[in-house]
């Protein structure tokens, strides 16, 4: 049997083990069809019984059927609204994730949640000890009021005490729908009076499993009370925002570490380059014939060979260092100019002083300037 035939048989056996096709209908679809059939049968029976019955009873039955149809339509409308809002939240969070920093996300978040969920006002608080400090505020169509509310919120942070709703949200890690702030004993009454907030929803922000802040929002400009749908919508937004902030913080840390690694690599490359350029030398101690003595004598005498003496005595890198030293540069400035480590610049200067047979930087600079009067 050929390899192709064997493969065909193995494939046939594997496919035979799969569930039969076409698959049976979804049980939910079957139940929906049964309900439709039952409703049609009931309507038909009511119509038959109502032919000789009291007209009021027939009207009541017809009205009941109409109410049931409206109830079904409302359920579909609410489901569609929920799906549309969740899709809007997803688009809003996708837009936030395109921002490069967590700070930019935090500044943009209140506006984003208003656009996604249809709120009139929103504020993002940061948890700082037992306080909630406002980080950003948004009022639809009124940036001046948003700025004033943000300033007031920062000057008068919300102080969480035992029994506050926000403490319960931190403990249970759930969102909440507060229907009447001014009569709720667990609310922030002084701030709520200034904000003129009566009903709001709030959800904790939970990156890495820790509550770092809250998103609050309301419908004050419509006006209408918030509901459970608003609570679920802001909870979805806050949860996604927490993941986005966590991702942005991680990206920022990785970026900073990458930049630090690149800096260290550049420094290491400069150090290696310095060592590769360093010359192996044998210098005798003292003696009238030393190179340093000859160079110094030539410079003092003003001989034209002084420059060539320096070239012979110093390496290219050392001549570059000496030129900068003669311009009054410090070791740190020399290192910055030549892109080398500070310690490397210091080592070069020490070696130059030793080779020239001078005691300090001033004497070395003077020797360079005498050799290069035009510098």
PDB file of N, CA and C in Angstrom, residues 106-114 119-126 132-139 146 149-154 158 166 195 197 200-203 205 213-218 234 237-238 241:
ATOM      1  N   UNK A 106      -4.524  58.418  32.368  1.00  0.00           N
ATOM      2  CA  UNK A 106      -5.264  58.910  33.525  1.00  0.00           C
ATOM      3  C   UNK A 106      -5.913  60.257  33.210  1.00  0.00           C
ATOM      4  N   UNK A 107      -5.192  61.125  32.503  1.00  0.00           N
ATOM      5  CA  UNK A 107      -5.734  62.434  32.156  1.00  0.00           C
ATOM      6  C   UNK A 107      -6.912  62.313  31.181  1.00  0.00           C
ATOM      7  N   UNK A 108      -6.875  61.302  30.315  1.00  0.00           N
ATOM      8  CA  UNK A 108      -7.901  61.154  29.274  1.00  0.00           C
ATOM      9  C   UNK A 108      -9.074  60.300  29.725  1.00  0.00           C
ATOM     10  N   UNK A 109      -8.929  59.508  30.789  1.00  0.00           N
ATOM     11  CA  UNK A 109      -9.924  58.505  31.168  1.00  0.00           C
ATOM     12  C   UNK A 109     -11.326  59.067  31.437  1.00  0.00           C
ATOM     13  N   UNK A 110     -11.496  60.154  32.230  1.00  0.00           N
ATOM     14  CA  UNK A 110     -12.866  60.649  32.482  1.00  0.00           C
ATOM     15  C   UNK A 110     -13.624  61.011  31.208  1.00  0.00           C
ATOM     16  N   UNK A 111     -12.957  61.668  30.284  1.00  0.00           N
ATOM     17  CA  UNK A 111     -13.625  61.994  29.017  1.00  0.00           C
ATOM     18  C   UNK A 111     -13.985  60.724  28.262  1.00  0.00           C
ATOM     19  N   UNK A 112     -13.082  59.753  28.277  1.00  0.00           N
ATOM     20  CA  UNK A 112     -13.323  58.506  27.553  1.00  0.00           C
ATOM     21  C   UNK A 112     -14.532  57.757  28.107  1.00  0.00           C
ATOM     22  N   UNK A 113     -14.671  57.712  29.435  1.00  0.00           N
ATOM     23  CA  UNK A 113     -15.800  56.979  30.015  1.00  0.00           C
ATOM     24  C   UNK A 113     -17.114  57.705  29.753  1.00  0.00           C
ATOM     25  N   UNK A 114     -17.089  59.030  29.701  1.00  0.00           N
ATOM     26  CA  UNK A 114     -18.305  59.783  29.352  1.00  0.00           C
ATOM     27  C   UNK A 114     -18.728  59.489  27.914  1.00  0.00           C
ATOM     28  N   UNK A 119     -22.206  59.187  30.142  1.00  0.00           N
ATOM     29  CA  UNK A 119     -22.295  59.983  31.365  1.00  0.00           C
ATOM     30  C   UNK A 119     -22.108  61.468  31.049  1.00  0.00           C
ATOM     31  N   UNK A 120     -22.590  62.318  31.967  1.00  0.00           N
ATOM     32  CA  UNK A 120     -22.411  63.767  31.826  1.00  0.00           C
ATOM     33  C   UNK A 120     -21.131  64.244  32.496  1.00  0.00           C
ATOM     34  N   UNK A 121     -20.766  63.592  33.596  1.00  0.00           N
ATOM     35  CA  UNK A 121     -19.564  63.988  34.338  1.00  0.00           C
ATOM     36  C   UNK A 121     -18.833  62.729  34.809  1.00  0.00           C
ATOM     37  N   UNK A 122     -17.536  62.857  34.901  1.00  0.00           N
ATOM     38  CA  UNK A 122     -16.739  61.740  35.413  1.00  0.00           C
ATOM     39  C   UNK A 122     -15.463  62.282  36.038  1.00  0.00           C
ATOM     40  N   UNK A 123     -14.973  61.582  37.050  1.00  0.00           N
ATOM     41  CA  UNK A 123     -13.737  61.973  37.722  1.00  0.00           C
ATOM     42  C   UNK A 123     -12.952  60.711  38.043  1.00  0.00           C
ATOM     43  N   UNK A 124     -11.640  60.811  37.946  1.00  0.00           N
ATOM     44  CA  UNK A 124     -10.756  59.705  38.309  1.00  0.00           C
ATOM     45  C   UNK A 124     -10.007  60.092  39.580  1.00  0.00           C
ATOM     46  N   UNK A 125     -10.138  59.264  40.618  1.00  0.00           N
ATOM     47  CA  UNK A 125      -9.468  59.502  41.897  1.00  0.00           C
ATOM     48  C   UNK A 125      -8.302  58.540  42.058  1.00  0.00           C
ATOM     49  N   UNK A 126      -7.258  59.040  42.719  1.00  0.00           N
ATOM     50  CA  UNK A 126      -6.121  58.208  43.103  1.00  0.00           C
ATOM     51  C   UNK A 126      -6.197  57.931  44.600  1.00  0.00           C
ATOM     52  N   UNK A 132      -8.876  60.073  48.838  1.00  0.00           N
ATOM     53  CA  UNK A 132      -9.085  59.965  47.403  1.00  0.00           C
ATOM     54  C   UNK A 132      -8.762  61.322  46.802  1.00  0.00           C
ATOM     55  N   UNK A 133      -7.687  61.382  46.021  1.00  0.00           N
ATOM     56  CA  UNK A 133      -7.208  62.641  45.435  1.00  0.00           C
ATOM     57  C   UNK A 133      -7.570  62.638  43.954  1.00  0.00           C
ATOM     58  N   UNK A 134      -8.289  63.676  43.516  1.00  0.00           N
ATOM     59  CA  UNK A 134      -8.713  63.757  42.118  1.00  0.00           C
ATOM     60  C   UNK A 134      -7.511  63.961  41.205  1.00  0.00           C
ATOM     61  N   UNK A 135      -7.430  63.171  40.142  1.00  0.00           N
ATOM     62  CA  UNK A 135      -6.354  63.289  39.155  1.00  0.00           C
ATOM     63  C   UNK A 135      -6.837  63.930  37.855  1.00  0.00           C
ATOM     64  N   UNK A 136      -8.073  63.692  37.488  1.00  0.00           N
ATOM     65  CA  UNK A 136      -8.614  64.279  36.268  1.00  0.00           C
ATOM     66  C   UNK A 136     -10.128  64.329  36.364  1.00  0.00           C
ATOM     67  N   UNK A 137     -10.729  65.343  35.713  1.00  0.00           N
ATOM     68  CA  UNK A 137     -12.167  65.583  35.779  1.00  0.00           C
ATOM     69  C   UNK A 137     -12.654  65.915  34.379  1.00  0.00           C
ATOM     70  N   UNK A 138     -13.873  65.497  34.054  1.00  0.00           N
ATOM     71  CA  UNK A 138     -14.453  65.857  32.758  1.00  0.00           C
ATOM     72  C   UNK A 138     -15.932  66.151  32.926  1.00  0.00           C
ATOM     73  N   UNK A 139     -16.361  67.282  32.368  1.00  0.00           N
ATOM     74  CA  UNK A 139     -17.769  67.654  32.294  1.00  0.00           C
ATOM     75  C   UNK A 139     -18.079  67.871  30.821  1.00  0.00           C
ATOM     76  N   UNK A 146     -15.163  71.783  34.710  1.00  0.00           N
ATOM     77  CA  UNK A 146     -14.332  70.613  35.014  1.00  0.00           C
ATOM     78  C   UNK A 146     -13.042  71.043  35.697  1.00  0.00           C
ATOM     79  N   UNK A 149     -13.857  72.107  39.297  1.00  0.00           N
ATOM     80  CA  UNK A 149     -14.135  70.936  40.128  1.00  0.00           C
ATOM     81  C   UNK A 149     -12.850  70.177  40.457  1.00  0.00           C
ATOM     82  N   UNK A 150     -11.947  70.097  39.488  1.00  0.00           N
ATOM     83  CA  UNK A 150     -10.676  69.407  39.727  1.00  0.00           C
ATOM     84  C   UNK A 150      -9.860  70.158  40.781  1.00  0.00           C
ATOM     85  N   UNK A 151      -9.808  71.479  40.674  1.00  0.00           N
ATOM     86  CA  UNK A 151      -9.057  72.274  41.654  1.00  0.00           C
ATOM     87  C   UNK A 151      -9.641  72.095  43.055  1.00  0.00           C
ATOM     88  N   UNK A 152     -10.979  72.173  43.163  1.00  0.00           N
ATOM     89  CA  UNK A 152     -11.620  71.990  44.473  1.00  0.00           C
ATOM     90  C   UNK A 152     -11.361  70.591  45.013  1.00  0.00           C
ATOM     91  N   UNK A 153     -11.431  69.572  44.138  1.00  0.00           N
ATOM     92  CA  UNK A 153     -11.241  68.187  44.573  1.00  0.00           C
ATOM     93  C   UNK A 153      -9.830  67.952  45.091  1.00  0.00           C
ATOM     94  N   UNK A 154      -8.849  68.626  44.492  1.00  0.00           N
ATOM     95  CA  UNK A 154      -7.479  68.458  44.966  1.00  0.00           C
ATOM     96  C   UNK A 154      -7.243  69.202  46.273  1.00  0.00           C
ATOM     97  N   UNK A 158     -11.238  63.567  49.302  1.00  0.00           N
ATOM     98  CA  UNK A 158     -12.208  62.757  50.040  1.00  0.00           C
ATOM     99  C   UNK A 158     -11.465  61.891  51.045  1.00  0.00           C
ATOM    100  N   UNK A 166     -16.718  53.694  49.452  1.00  0.00           N
ATOM    101  CA  UNK A 166     -15.471  53.411  48.760  1.00  0.00           C
ATOM    102  C   UNK A 166     -14.615  52.396  49.519  1.00  0.00           C
ATOM    103  N   UNK A 195     -20.405  69.475  44.522  1.00  0.00           N
ATOM    104  CA  UNK A 195     -20.496  68.873  43.195  1.00  0.00           C
ATOM    105  C   UNK A 195     -21.934  68.888  42.669  1.00  0.00           C
ATOM    106  N   UNK A 197     -24.082  66.545  43.280  1.00  0.00           N
ATOM    107  CA  UNK A 197     -24.295  65.179  42.813  1.00  0.00           C
ATOM    108  C   UNK A 197     -25.312  64.505  43.724  1.00  0.00           C
ATOM    109  N   UNK A 200     -24.795  58.550  41.708  1.00  0.00           N
ATOM    110  CA  UNK A 200     -23.606  58.276  40.902  1.00  0.00           C
ATOM    111  C   UNK A 200     -23.222  56.803  40.978  1.00  0.00           C
ATOM    112  N   UNK A 201     -22.384  56.403  40.038  1.00  0.00           N
ATOM    113  CA  UNK A 201     -21.817  55.054  40.062  1.00  0.00           C
ATOM    114  C   UNK A 201     -20.309  55.175  40.238  1.00  0.00           C
ATOM    115  N   UNK A 202     -19.714  54.160  40.821  1.00  0.00           N
ATOM    116  CA  UNK A 202     -18.270  54.157  41.062  1.00  0.00           C
ATOM    117  C   UNK A 202     -17.742  52.745  40.890  1.00  0.00           C
ATOM    118  N   UNK A 203     -16.509  52.669  40.402  1.00  0.00           N
ATOM    119  CA  UNK A 203     -15.859  51.367  40.220  1.00  0.00           C
ATOM    120  C   UNK A 203     -14.382  51.501  40.550  1.00  0.00           C
ATOM    121  N   UNK A 205     -10.307  50.810  40.340  1.00  0.00           N
ATOM    122  CA  UNK A 205      -9.294  50.505  39.326  1.00  0.00           C
ATOM    123  C   UNK A 205      -8.314  49.538  39.965  1.00  0.00           C
ATOM    124  N   UNK A 213      -7.256  53.314  42.609  1.00  0.00           N
ATOM    125  CA  UNK A 213      -8.071  54.490  42.354  1.00  0.00           C
ATOM    126  C   UNK A 213      -9.506  54.111  42.060  1.00  0.00           C
ATOM    127  N   UNK A 214     -10.318  55.136  41.737  1.00  0.00           N
ATOM    128  CA  UNK A 214     -11.729  54.942  41.423  1.00  0.00           C
ATOM    129  C   UNK A 214     -12.121  55.805  40.235  1.00  0.00           C
ATOM    130  N   UNK A 215     -13.129  55.350  39.520  1.00  0.00           N
ATOM    131  CA  UNK A 215     -13.804  56.163  38.512  1.00  0.00           C
ATOM    132  C   UNK A 215     -15.217  56.407  39.013  1.00  0.00           C
ATOM    133  N   UNK A 216     -15.605  57.690  39.146  1.00  0.00           N
ATOM    134  CA  UNK A 216     -16.962  58.078  39.527  1.00  0.00           C
ATOM    135  C   UNK A 216     -17.615  58.752  38.324  1.00  0.00           C
ATOM    136  N   UNK A 217     -18.927  58.557  38.145  1.00  0.00           N
ATOM    137  CA  UNK A 217     -19.628  59.201  37.028  1.00  0.00           C
ATOM    138  C   UNK A 217     -21.099  59.349  37.370  1.00  0.00           C
ATOM    139  N   UNK A 218     -21.759  60.349  36.722  1.00  0.00           N
ATOM    140  CA  UNK A 218     -23.191  60.558  36.947  1.00  0.00           C
ATOM    141  C   UNK A 218     -23.860  61.125  35.697  1.00  0.00           C
ATOM    142  N   UNK A 234     -19.565  51.102  33.816  1.00  0.00           N
ATOM    143  CA  UNK A 234     -18.365  51.743  34.373  1.00  0.00           C
ATOM    144  C   UNK A 234     -17.429  50.692  34.954  1.00  0.00           C
ATOM    145  N   UNK A 237     -15.392  49.444  32.102  1.00  0.00           N
ATOM    146  CA  UNK A 237     -14.389  50.447  31.723  1.00  0.00           C
ATOM    147  C   UNK A 237     -13.244  50.469  32.734  1.00  0.00           C
ATOM    148  N   UNK A 238     -13.565  50.491  34.034  1.00  0.00           N
ATOM    149  CA  UNK A 238     -12.528  50.567  35.067  1.00  0.00           C
ATOM    150  C   UNK A 238     -11.630  49.336  35.042  1.00  0.00           C
ATOM    151  N   UNK A 241      -9.371  49.760  32.105  1.00  0.00           N
ATOM    152  CA  UNK A 241      -8.419  50.845  32.378  1.00  0.00           C
ATOM    153  C   UNK A 241      -7.300  50.356  33.285  1.00  0.00           C
TER     154      UNK A 241
END
